[in-house]
């Protein structure tokens, strides 16, 4: 029994739940449909990319929202625009006869703001197709005259991969299944966010207003790139975040380091000593209880070990040889909360340097949270640690009285925080998704117990209180958030297969 | 015997060398002269302030140089312009019949550059007289119609106190002595620097060219403000300086702190740990042998203890309550070398903060040197300490090979250094100067064994290889180097008495 559970975890096999159709037949059906309608599908994707839909552009956001609502309606979904405190949500609902479960699919239809001067194409909202990655050798494809489309070709446009391709991909998966006469096994609800790149500020509040429409058994987030190995990927969680600013105070104003050096206390040194006290030489956090409650089951461990990270190559590419030793691998490391100095500032360096004892020294810190670590608790541990280092903690810059009474003074400002989320690796519905993707691609997929970064959808997941999985599909080198964002056609085509497998699992 | 030496040190009394004239008679003679010619003296000072003589302004520097050469000549000095690699020196030589020693007087005739927009007056090179410190209440004095001049009045102009007033002061002291028929006891040589505010880059090289003209028994530096207590002040030395930049390297470029935090090494944390290792919690440097060779004789200790620093008030004004514990007082602290973090920079803080593991972290350090500590030796100790912390030291940014081979990498760049200088407290000629000033002002003067800051004249002193003393005379609140530089008239008038006492000691 134990062995079979382990095998099922490792291979992502569903437990005694055969797929409605042999996976390879499904794949062949969908790929046949996609092969026959490539140009039409790509036309739709490029049409959706022509809206300059950044969250701040209300007019074009609403144009794209209406366009996508109509696309949902054309596929038989009851679709509507849901108003929120900000940009509207696009909603669709497809009831499937006999389905005993409901999948809620989340994508976002807004894209990152653009700096057109940094793009190679004139207009990031006029998609162009290239015969490969942008380089001196890559050629522009004349889409109108092209008859077939190579997997290595790419479409360049803002929101191409983040996150318009998955929206068109899921619509196409519905088309492909319909064309092949393959029934869906789940009810499908679709929710498209118009503010994700702005941090989804209106999403949680919208749940109260539209809770009935959002009821589901599993939330699937169609966003993000595949693991670097390019294997199909399922993500079970994401770390949360909390930011803290520390300011240590020395003299009121910078002092002449000759007249006062050795006598006036140096806030940069005090800050260095405070920060140094927080980690050991191998990067492990020394705050008491920082890692409390974190442990891996053997199943967890096997999932972590199975991720095909090429750490030697990664270290070379990133430029270091000695990683921190929180856990024994990158995957283990991101299962733990982190404490990261993201910024330091005091006095001046380089050509601006002057011979002073600085008046203050600032460290900007981010703390990544995992499901076991709650922001309030970690913050309390941080405060305790700072106090134990002999610092007096203030919330405002100290006045004469505070300065006269305390030797070491630090202002601690807690910025916003966002919780982690993590779905149980053994959640039955999650296992079914893993099994379906695994079967359709005929090989072990990458299961990420937690991704290291923080996603603005985490509060939405928390408020919905249902299991959630990330299903990334686009190419890793998509230049997400930067200039020259793109989606590789092969990844886009494959996403249609992946989505079809989920819809019929 | 021991007691009498101590007394002489404490009181600044000369040992069995009676002044040529009772000190109070000398003072009265000079003050009578100054009182009778106030307007003429102040006119001369204001005339000298009208040259926009900043080091970069060659034309006006030379105009002021010629003006001052002529002023020296009018007082019987053999005077000339000495060309250097940069701005010229103004030189004067007065042979005194029967004098057995020669004093070399150093001042500088250039001033700091100005930012006129930050001054209250329209033109920092058009001196204005005010009836006190600049404030809403202080009134402009109509110099032309004024008959007498209050000690609290001030002249505002660039270089007023730094360092034109002492030049006019020493010329006036010669005038006063001549008018009163009081003979000088020393030959006088005057050297006026035109590049001090630019670091005196041409001064040392000029020694080789003009060594015969510069032969002397004692160098006196007429520059700088009195001790805060406003007592007459003699300075026996100044700390030197060496600057070092440390750059610790993490990944090639900033990395996403979510994806890589806990795994990618953080250079800001490594830098914090390196810096923290350099000092204990009370600010004492932990580099092995950093304080080697520094000890105070009982005479030293008494001179240090006699400086009337009001440390409680100073701490309140400066804004801290717990000074570093290198020595037991400010005066003791500056007898030791210091290691000061003058700047920190890594990633971003405040509104610019972003969630990254920084690619590098920089600390700018200055190390103040004392006579016992040589730059090469201290630098070697720093390097040893850094290596002991497990860092690989590089001189250039590391490439892939270096990054692959070493876990902790720091680039160490040594910037220019300048030695300390210190004249023996018991040097007989120095004691005679102390005694003369002490006698004319009828009270214990402040003897600073070392001033904390570094003076660009130190290499000049070293190259001349003669004892040197600083004789500061201007008010402490003169806004030296900043906008609204000024000299208080009372301090200027008193400087004439002080200089006369030295010339006749």
PDB file of N, CA and C in Angstrom, chain A residues 239 251-252 257-258 261-263 265-266 269 273 275 279-281 318-321 323-324 333 336-338 340-346 348 350 354-356 358 366 368 403-404 406 408 452, chain B residues 239 251-252 257-258 261-263 265-266 269 273 275 279-281 318-321 323-324 333 336-338 340-346 348 354-356 358 366 368 403-404 406 408 415 452:
ATOM      1  N   UNK A 239       5.051  30.750  -1.928  1.00  0.00           N
ATOM      2  CA  UNK A 239       5.398  31.409  -0.675  1.00  0.00           C
ATOM      3  C   UNK A 239       4.677  32.755  -0.558  1.00  0.00           C
ATOM      4  N   UNK A 251      24.139  59.839  14.835  1.00  0.00           N
ATOM      5  CA  UNK A 251      23.968  61.261  15.141  1.00  0.00           C
ATOM      6  C   UNK A 251      22.851  61.876  14.291  1.00  0.00           C
ATOM      7  N   UNK A 252      22.353  63.022  14.742  1.00  0.00           N
ATOM      8  CA  UNK A 252      21.281  63.725  14.022  1.00  0.00           C
ATOM      9  C   UNK A 252      21.621  63.890  12.543  1.00  0.00           C
ATOM     10  N   UNK A 257      34.111  62.314   9.941  1.00  0.00           N
ATOM     11  CA  UNK A 257      34.653  61.054  10.480  1.00  0.00           C
ATOM     12  C   UNK A 257      36.015  61.247  11.123  1.00  0.00           C
ATOM     13  N   UNK A 258      36.665  62.368  10.834  1.00  0.00           N
ATOM     14  CA  UNK A 258      37.922  62.653  11.504  1.00  0.00           C
ATOM     15  C   UNK A 258      37.677  63.206  12.895  1.00  0.00           C
ATOM     16  N   UNK A 261      35.160  60.214  14.485  1.00  0.00           N
ATOM     17  CA  UNK A 261      35.297  58.769  14.283  1.00  0.00           C
ATOM     18  C   UNK A 261      36.033  58.124  15.438  1.00  0.00           C
ATOM     19  N   UNK A 262      35.477  57.079  15.991  1.00  0.00           N
ATOM     20  CA  UNK A 262      35.898  56.355  17.200  1.00  0.00           C
ATOM     21  C   UNK A 262      35.083  56.782  18.407  1.00  0.00           C
ATOM     22  N   UNK A 263      34.313  57.849  18.256  1.00  0.00           N
ATOM     23  CA  UNK A 263      33.547  58.323  19.405  1.00  0.00           C
ATOM     24  C   UNK A 263      32.054  58.357  19.081  1.00  0.00           C
ATOM     25  N   UNK A 265      28.826  57.038  17.612  1.00  0.00           N
ATOM     26  CA  UNK A 265      28.460  55.680  17.189  1.00  0.00           C
ATOM     27  C   UNK A 265      28.050  55.663  15.715  1.00  0.00           C
ATOM     28  N   UNK A 266      28.450  54.610  15.033  1.00  0.00           N
ATOM     29  CA  UNK A 266      28.204  54.529  13.594  1.00  0.00           C
ATOM     30  C   UNK A 266      26.981  53.631  13.324  1.00  0.00           C
ATOM     31  N   UNK A 269      27.540  50.508  11.101  1.00  0.00           N
ATOM     32  CA  UNK A 269      28.145  49.366  11.792  1.00  0.00           C
ATOM     33  C   UNK A 269      27.117  48.690  12.699  1.00  0.00           C
ATOM     34  N   UNK A 273      25.925  44.839  12.363  1.00  0.00           N
ATOM     35  CA  UNK A 273      25.965  43.877  13.461  1.00  0.00           C
ATOM     36  C   UNK A 273      24.589  43.264  13.712  1.00  0.00           C
ATOM     37  N   UNK A 275      22.131  42.919  11.452  1.00  0.00           N
ATOM     38  CA  UNK A 275      21.824  42.012  10.340  1.00  0.00           C
ATOM     39  C   UNK A 275      22.645  40.729  10.441  1.00  0.00           C
ATOM     40  N   UNK A 279      21.634  35.727  10.733  1.00  0.00           N
ATOM     41  CA  UNK A 279      21.916  34.523   9.947  1.00  0.00           C
ATOM     42  C   UNK A 279      23.275  33.969  10.311  1.00  0.00           C
ATOM     43  N   UNK A 280      23.418  32.650  10.158  1.00  0.00           N
ATOM     44  CA  UNK A 280      24.738  32.068  10.349  1.00  0.00           C
ATOM     45  C   UNK A 280      25.513  32.168   9.033  1.00  0.00           C
ATOM     46  N   UNK A 281      26.726  31.650   9.044  1.00  0.00           N
ATOM     47  CA  UNK A 281      27.606  31.827   7.888  1.00  0.00           C
ATOM     48  C   UNK A 281      27.092  31.092   6.660  1.00  0.00           C
ATOM     49  N   UNK A 318      23.861  31.706 -12.930  1.00  0.00           N
ATOM     50  CA  UNK A 318      23.566  32.817 -12.014  1.00  0.00           C
ATOM     51  C   UNK A 318      24.833  33.458 -11.461  1.00  0.00           C
ATOM     52  N   UNK A 319      25.941  32.709 -11.443  1.00  0.00           N
ATOM     53  CA  UNK A 319      27.209  33.338 -11.093  1.00  0.00           C
ATOM     54  C   UNK A 319      27.683  33.145  -9.663  1.00  0.00           C
ATOM     55  N   UNK A 320      27.340  32.022  -9.050  1.00  0.00           N
ATOM     56  CA  UNK A 320      27.894  31.767  -7.720  1.00  0.00           C
ATOM     57  C   UNK A 320      28.107  30.272  -7.550  1.00  0.00           C
ATOM     58  N   UNK A 321      28.942  29.927  -6.579  1.00  0.00           N
ATOM     59  CA  UNK A 321      29.277  28.516  -6.412  1.00  0.00           C
ATOM     60  C   UNK A 321      28.817  27.945  -5.085  1.00  0.00           C
ATOM     61  N   UNK A 323      25.801  27.991  -2.636  1.00  0.00           N
ATOM     62  CA  UNK A 323      24.469  28.428  -2.223  1.00  0.00           C
ATOM     63  C   UNK A 323      24.320  28.394  -0.710  1.00  0.00           C
ATOM     64  N   UNK A 324      23.361  29.165  -0.227  1.00  0.00           N
ATOM     65  CA  UNK A 324      23.015  29.076   1.190  1.00  0.00           C
ATOM     66  C   UNK A 324      22.546  27.655   1.495  1.00  0.00           C
ATOM     67  N   UNK A 333      15.030  24.515  -0.245  1.00  0.00           N
ATOM     68  CA  UNK A 333      15.229  25.871   0.287  1.00  0.00           C
ATOM     69  C   UNK A 333      13.928  26.669   0.268  1.00  0.00           C
ATOM     70  N   UNK A 336      11.080  26.645   2.971  1.00  0.00           N
ATOM     71  CA  UNK A 336      11.296  27.342   4.247  1.00  0.00           C
ATOM     72  C   UNK A 336      11.064  28.843   4.072  1.00  0.00           C
ATOM     73  N   UNK A 337      10.696  29.500   5.153  1.00  0.00           N
ATOM     74  CA  UNK A 337      10.665  30.960   5.061  1.00  0.00           C
ATOM     75  C   UNK A 337      12.087  31.491   4.876  1.00  0.00           C
ATOM     76  N   UNK A 338      12.204  32.624   4.221  1.00  0.00           N
ATOM     77  CA  UNK A 338      13.523  33.230   4.003  1.00  0.00           C
ATOM     78  C   UNK A 338      13.556  34.607   4.646  1.00  0.00           C
ATOM     79  N   UNK A 340      15.635  37.986   3.670  1.00  0.00           N
ATOM     80  CA  UNK A 340      16.485  38.467   2.589  1.00  0.00           C
ATOM     81  C   UNK A 340      16.718  39.970   2.704  1.00  0.00           C
ATOM     82  N   UNK A 341      17.979  40.369   2.725  1.00  0.00           N
ATOM     83  CA  UNK A 341      18.290  41.808   2.653  1.00  0.00           C
ATOM     84  C   UNK A 341      18.155  42.217   1.195  1.00  0.00           C
ATOM     85  N   UNK A 342      17.149  43.011   0.905  1.00  0.00           N
ATOM     86  CA  UNK A 342      16.969  43.403  -0.505  1.00  0.00           C
ATOM     87  C   UNK A 342      17.568  44.759  -0.785  1.00  0.00           C
ATOM     88  N   UNK A 343      17.887  45.506   0.269  1.00  0.00           N
ATOM     89  CA  UNK A 343      18.508  46.810   0.050  1.00  0.00           C
ATOM     90  C   UNK A 343      19.238  47.295   1.283  1.00  0.00           C
ATOM     91  N   UNK A 344      20.329  48.009   1.054  1.00  0.00           N
ATOM     92  CA  UNK A 344      21.105  48.655   2.128  1.00  0.00           C
ATOM     93  C   UNK A 344      21.398  50.074   1.671  1.00  0.00           C
ATOM     94  N   UNK A 345      21.326  51.002   2.593  1.00  0.00           N
ATOM     95  CA  UNK A 345      21.709  52.365   2.226  1.00  0.00           C
ATOM     96  C   UNK A 345      22.171  53.128   3.454  1.00  0.00           C
ATOM     97  N   UNK A 346      23.322  53.742   3.327  1.00  0.00           N
ATOM     98  CA  UNK A 346      23.825  54.614   4.387  1.00  0.00           C
ATOM     99  C   UNK A 346      24.916  55.470   3.781  1.00  0.00           C
ATOM    100  N   UNK A 348      27.303  57.556   1.625  1.00  0.00           N
ATOM    101  CA  UNK A 348      27.532  57.525   0.189  1.00  0.00           C
ATOM    102  C   UNK A 348      28.669  56.559  -0.120  1.00  0.00           C
ATOM    103  N   UNK A 350      31.347  55.059  -3.553  1.00  0.00           N
ATOM    104  CA  UNK A 350      31.886  55.377  -4.878  1.00  0.00           C
ATOM    105  C   UNK A 350      32.336  56.825  -4.974  1.00  0.00           C
ATOM    106  N   UNK A 354      31.998  60.404   1.023  1.00  0.00           N
ATOM    107  CA  UNK A 354      32.595  61.506   1.774  1.00  0.00           C
ATOM    108  C   UNK A 354      32.913  61.000   3.176  1.00  0.00           C
ATOM    109  N   UNK A 355      33.843  61.675   3.803  1.00  0.00           N
ATOM    110  CA  UNK A 355      34.375  61.158   5.063  1.00  0.00           C
ATOM    111  C   UNK A 355      33.487  61.551   6.237  1.00  0.00           C
ATOM    112  N   UNK A 356      32.420  60.770   6.389  1.00  0.00           N
ATOM    113  CA  UNK A 356      31.442  61.063   7.435  1.00  0.00           C
ATOM    114  C   UNK A 356      31.106  59.813   8.233  1.00  0.00           C
ATOM    115  N   UNK A 358      27.766  58.310   9.147  1.00  0.00           N
ATOM    116  CA  UNK A 358      26.407  58.577   8.657  1.00  0.00           C
ATOM    117  C   UNK A 358      25.433  58.825   9.807  1.00  0.00           C
ATOM    118  N   UNK A 366      12.993  41.539   2.904  1.00  0.00           N
ATOM    119  CA  UNK A 366      11.754  40.806   2.657  1.00  0.00           C
ATOM    120  C   UNK A 366      11.861  39.421   3.270  1.00  0.00           C
ATOM    121  N   UNK A 368      10.084  35.834   3.065  1.00  0.00           N
ATOM    122  CA  UNK A 368       9.146  34.968   2.350  1.00  0.00           C
ATOM    123  C   UNK A 368       8.538  33.996   3.348  1.00  0.00           C
ATOM    124  N   UNK A 403      16.730  59.742  21.916  1.00  0.00           N
ATOM    125  CA  UNK A 403      18.162  59.655  21.651  1.00  0.00           C
ATOM    126  C   UNK A 403      18.971  59.727  22.949  1.00  0.00           C
ATOM    127  N   UNK A 404      18.485  60.522  23.888  1.00  0.00           N
ATOM    128  CA  UNK A 404      19.215  60.667  25.153  1.00  0.00           C
ATOM    129  C   UNK A 404      19.074  59.428  26.027  1.00  0.00           C
ATOM    130  N   UNK A 406      18.496  56.102  24.933  1.00  0.00           N
ATOM    131  CA  UNK A 406      18.820  54.782  24.393  1.00  0.00           C
ATOM    132  C   UNK A 406      20.085  54.798  23.551  1.00  0.00           C
ATOM    133  N   UNK A 408      21.211  52.157  21.364  1.00  0.00           N
ATOM    134  CA  UNK A 408      21.017  51.635  20.017  1.00  0.00           C
ATOM    135  C   UNK A 408      19.537  51.744  19.693  1.00  0.00           C
ATOM    136  N   UNK A 452       8.744  29.499  -5.204  1.00  0.00           N
ATOM    137  CA  UNK A 452       9.411  30.420  -4.291  1.00  0.00           C
ATOM    138  C   UNK A 452       8.771  31.787  -4.230  1.00  0.00           C
TER     139      UNK A 452
ATOM    140  N   UNK B 239      45.231  63.420  12.544  1.00  0.00           N
ATOM    141  CA  UNK B 239      45.181  62.048  12.060  1.00  0.00           C
ATOM    142  C   UNK B 239      45.338  62.010  10.536  1.00  0.00           C
ATOM    143  N   UNK B 251      25.019  36.900  -6.932  1.00  0.00           N
ATOM    144  CA  UNK B 251      24.773  36.483  -8.313  1.00  0.00           C
ATOM    145  C   UNK B 251      25.151  37.588  -9.306  1.00  0.00           C
ATOM    146  N   UNK B 252      25.308  37.199 -10.558  1.00  0.00           N
ATOM    147  CA  UNK B 252      25.685  38.168 -11.605  1.00  0.00           C
ATOM    148  C   UNK B 252      24.763  39.377 -11.605  1.00  0.00           C
ATOM    149  N   UNK B 257      13.781  37.395  -5.223  1.00  0.00           N
ATOM    150  CA  UNK B 257      14.007  36.879  -3.865  1.00  0.00           C
ATOM    151  C   UNK B 257      13.037  35.756  -3.522  1.00  0.00           C
ATOM    152  N   UNK B 258      11.959  35.624  -4.286  1.00  0.00           N
ATOM    153  CA  UNK B 258      11.060  34.500  -4.066  1.00  0.00           C
ATOM    154  C   UNK B 258      11.621  33.236  -4.678  1.00  0.00           C
ATOM    155  N   UNK B 261      15.475  33.136  -2.953  1.00  0.00           N
ATOM    156  CA  UNK B 261      15.786  33.479  -1.559  1.00  0.00           C
ATOM    157  C   UNK B 261      15.856  32.242  -0.685  1.00  0.00           C
ATOM    158  N   UNK B 262      16.935  32.074   0.030  1.00  0.00           N
ATOM    159  CA  UNK B 262      17.316  30.918   0.862  1.00  0.00           C
ATOM    160  C   UNK B 262      18.335  30.053   0.133  1.00  0.00           C
ATOM    161  N   UNK B 263      18.521  30.324  -1.150  1.00  0.00           N
ATOM    162  CA  UNK B 263      19.444  29.469  -1.911  1.00  0.00           C
ATOM    163  C   UNK B 263      20.556  30.321  -2.521  1.00  0.00           C
ATOM    164  N   UNK B 265      23.185  33.027  -2.548  1.00  0.00           N
ATOM    165  CA  UNK B 265      23.834  33.743  -1.446  1.00  0.00           C
ATOM    166  C   UNK B 265      23.599  35.245  -1.569  1.00  0.00           C
ATOM    167  N   UNK B 266      23.374  35.892  -0.438  1.00  0.00           N
ATOM    168  CA  UNK B 266      23.047  37.317  -0.433  1.00  0.00           C
ATOM    169  C   UNK B 266      24.292  38.132  -0.087  1.00  0.00           C
ATOM    170  N   UNK B 269      24.108  40.414   3.053  1.00  0.00           N
ATOM    171  CA  UNK B 269      24.283  39.719   4.330  1.00  0.00           C
ATOM    172  C   UNK B 269      25.749  39.359   4.538  1.00  0.00           C
ATOM    173  N   UNK B 273      28.029  40.652   7.618  1.00  0.00           N
ATOM    174  CA  UNK B 273      28.783  39.760   8.514  1.00  0.00           C
ATOM    175  C   UNK B 273      30.271  40.121   8.516  1.00  0.00           C
ATOM    176  N   UNK B 275      31.576  43.147   7.907  1.00  0.00           N
ATOM    177  CA  UNK B 275      31.731  44.410   8.636  1.00  0.00           C
ATOM    178  C   UNK B 275      31.551  44.194  10.141  1.00  0.00           C
ATOM    179  N   UNK B 279      34.344  45.015  14.331  1.00  0.00           N
ATOM    180  CA  UNK B 279      34.251  45.811  15.556  1.00  0.00           C
ATOM    181  C   UNK B 279      33.448  45.057  16.593  1.00  0.00           C
ATOM    182  N   UNK B 280      33.765  45.319  17.868  1.00  0.00           N
ATOM    183  CA  UNK B 280      32.936  44.751  18.925  1.00  0.00           C
ATOM    184  C   UNK B 280      31.735  45.667  19.160  1.00  0.00           C
ATOM    185  N   UNK B 281      30.908  45.271  20.120  1.00  0.00           N
ATOM    186  CA  UNK B 281      29.651  45.992  20.318  1.00  0.00           C
ATOM    187  C   UNK B 281      29.870  47.422  20.807  1.00  0.00           C
ATOM    188  N   UNK B 318      24.687  66.507  19.256  1.00  0.00           N
ATOM    189  CA  UNK B 318      24.901  65.623  18.112  1.00  0.00           C
ATOM    190  C   UNK B 318      23.817  64.557  17.995  1.00  0.00           C
ATOM    191  N   UNK B 319      23.152  64.253  19.134  1.00  0.00           N
ATOM    192  CA  UNK B 319      21.992  63.368  19.034  1.00  0.00           C
ATOM    193  C   UNK B 319      22.220  61.914  19.380  1.00  0.00           C
ATOM    194  N   UNK B 320      23.165  61.634  20.259  1.00  0.00           N
ATOM    195  CA  UNK B 320      23.307  60.243  20.705  1.00  0.00           C
ATOM    196  C   UNK B 320      23.744  60.227  22.160  1.00  0.00           C
ATOM    197  N   UNK B 321      23.553  59.067  22.807  1.00  0.00           N
ATOM    198  CA  UNK B 321      23.851  59.005  24.229  1.00  0.00           C
ATOM    199  C   UNK B 321      24.972  58.027  24.557  1.00  0.00           C
ATOM    200  N   UNK B 323      28.455  56.883  23.286  1.00  0.00           N
ATOM    201  CA  UNK B 323      29.583  56.932  22.359  1.00  0.00           C
ATOM    202  C   UNK B 323      30.312  55.598  22.307  1.00  0.00           C
ATOM    203  N   UNK B 324      31.032  55.389  21.218  1.00  0.00           N
ATOM    204  CA  UNK B 324      31.915  54.228  21.132  1.00  0.00           C
ATOM    205  C   UNK B 324      32.956  54.322  22.243  1.00  0.00           C
ATOM    206  N   UNK B 333      39.774  59.131  22.191  1.00  0.00           N
ATOM    207  CA  UNK B 333      39.326  58.371  21.018  1.00  0.00           C
ATOM    208  C   UNK B 333      40.120  58.749  19.774  1.00  0.00           C
ATOM    209  N   UNK B 336      43.583  57.305  18.627  1.00  0.00           N
ATOM    210  CA  UNK B 336      43.648  55.958  18.048  1.00  0.00           C
ATOM    211  C   UNK B 336      43.214  56.003  16.585  1.00  0.00           C
ATOM    212  N   UNK B 337      43.701  55.037  15.828  1.00  0.00           N
ATOM    213  CA  UNK B 337      43.147  54.922  14.479  1.00  0.00           C
ATOM    214  C   UNK B 337      41.686  54.501  14.564  1.00  0.00           C
ATOM    215  N   UNK B 338      40.912  54.890  13.564  1.00  0.00           N
ATOM    216  CA  UNK B 338      39.491  54.522  13.527  1.00  0.00           C
ATOM    217  C   UNK B 338      39.208  53.723  12.270  1.00  0.00           C
ATOM    218  N   UNK B 340      35.824  53.378   9.999  1.00  0.00           N
ATOM    219  CA  UNK B 340      34.499  53.985   9.905  1.00  0.00           C
ATOM    220  C   UNK B 340      33.803  53.586   8.611  1.00  0.00           C
ATOM    221  N   UNK B 341      32.588  53.045   8.736  1.00  0.00           N
ATOM    222  CA  UNK B 341      31.771  52.801   7.541  1.00  0.00           C
ATOM    223  C   UNK B 341      31.163  54.138   7.140  1.00  0.00           C
ATOM    224  N   UNK B 342      31.599  54.663   6.013  1.00  0.00           N
ATOM    225  CA  UNK B 342      31.060  55.956   5.612  1.00  0.00           C
ATOM    226  C   UNK B 342      29.949  55.811   4.593  1.00  0.00           C
ATOM    227  N   UNK B 343      29.807  54.616   4.025  1.00  0.00           N
ATOM    228  CA  UNK B 343      28.713  54.409   3.080  1.00  0.00           C
ATOM    229  C   UNK B 343      28.412  52.937   2.893  1.00  0.00           C
ATOM    230  N   UNK B 344      27.142  52.643   2.683  1.00  0.00           N
ATOM    231  CA  UNK B 344      26.673  51.282   2.368  1.00  0.00           C
ATOM    232  C   UNK B 344      25.726  51.395   1.196  1.00  0.00           C
ATOM    233  N   UNK B 345      25.811  50.444   0.292  1.00  0.00           N
ATOM    234  CA  UNK B 345      24.840  50.443  -0.808  1.00  0.00           C
ATOM    235  C   UNK B 345      24.661  49.037  -1.345  1.00  0.00           C
ATOM    236  N   UNK B 346      23.408  48.657  -1.459  1.00  0.00           N
ATOM    237  CA  UNK B 346      23.088  47.371  -2.081  1.00  0.00           C
ATOM    238  C   UNK B 346      21.613  47.406  -2.440  1.00  0.00           C
ATOM    239  N   UNK B 348      17.986  48.226  -3.369  1.00  0.00           N
ATOM    240  CA  UNK B 348      17.229  49.454  -3.228  1.00  0.00           C
ATOM    241  C   UNK B 348      16.491  49.464  -1.898  1.00  0.00           C
ATOM    242  N   UNK B 354      12.751  46.654  -4.168  1.00  0.00           N
ATOM    243  CA  UNK B 354      12.135  45.592  -4.953  1.00  0.00           C
ATOM    244  C   UNK B 354      12.603  44.259  -4.390  1.00  0.00           C
ATOM    245  N   UNK B 355      11.826  43.231  -4.650  1.00  0.00           N
ATOM    246  CA  UNK B 355      12.066  41.948  -3.984  1.00  0.00           C
ATOM    247  C   UNK B 355      13.126  41.145  -4.722  1.00  0.00           C
ATOM    248  N   UNK B 356      14.362  41.494  -4.424  1.00  0.00           N
ATOM    249  CA  UNK B 356      15.490  40.854  -5.088  1.00  0.00           C
ATOM    250  C   UNK B 356      16.547  40.423  -4.079  1.00  0.00           C
ATOM    251  N   UNK B 358      20.276  41.032  -4.012  1.00  0.00           N
ATOM    252  CA  UNK B 358      21.134  41.941  -4.780  1.00  0.00           C
ATOM    253  C   UNK B 358      22.313  41.204  -5.419  1.00  0.00           C
ATOM    254  N   UNK B 366      36.441  54.529   5.726  1.00  0.00           N
ATOM    255  CA  UNK B 366      37.659  55.324   5.907  1.00  0.00           C
ATOM    256  C   UNK B 366      38.328  54.931   7.205  1.00  0.00           C
ATOM    257  N   UNK B 368      41.069  56.262   9.802  1.00  0.00           N
ATOM    258  CA  UNK B 368      41.902  57.394  10.233  1.00  0.00           C
ATOM    259  C   UNK B 368      43.162  56.837  10.875  1.00  0.00           C
ATOM    260  N   UNK B 403      34.096  33.145  -9.857  1.00  0.00           N
ATOM    261  CA  UNK B 403      32.815  32.865  -9.201  1.00  0.00           C
ATOM    262  C   UNK B 403      32.619  31.369  -8.966  1.00  0.00           C
ATOM    263  N   UNK B 404      33.116  30.562  -9.906  1.00  0.00           N
ATOM    264  CA  UNK B 404      32.945  29.117  -9.774  1.00  0.00           C
ATOM    265  C   UNK B 404      33.850  28.534  -8.700  1.00  0.00           C
ATOM    266  N   UNK B 406      35.116  30.222  -5.851  1.00  0.00           N
ATOM    267  CA  UNK B 406      35.117  30.793  -4.501  1.00  0.00           C
ATOM    268  C   UNK B 406      33.700  31.096  -4.009  1.00  0.00           C
ATOM    269  N   UNK B 408      32.870  33.061  -1.113  1.00  0.00           N
ATOM    270  CA  UNK B 408      32.684  34.447  -0.679  1.00  0.00           C
ATOM    271  C   UNK B 408      33.759  35.281  -1.357  1.00  0.00           C
ATOM    272  N   UNK B 415      42.052  53.241  -1.715  1.00  0.00           N
ATOM    273  CA  UNK B 415      42.168  54.579  -2.299  1.00  0.00           C
ATOM    274  C   UNK B 415      43.349  55.289  -1.662  1.00  0.00           C
ATOM    275  N   UNK B 452      41.290  65.263  15.208  1.00  0.00           N
ATOM    276  CA  UNK B 452      40.748  64.049  14.621  1.00  0.00           C
ATOM    277  C   UNK B 452      40.800  64.023  13.114  1.00  0.00           C
TER     278      UNK B 452
END
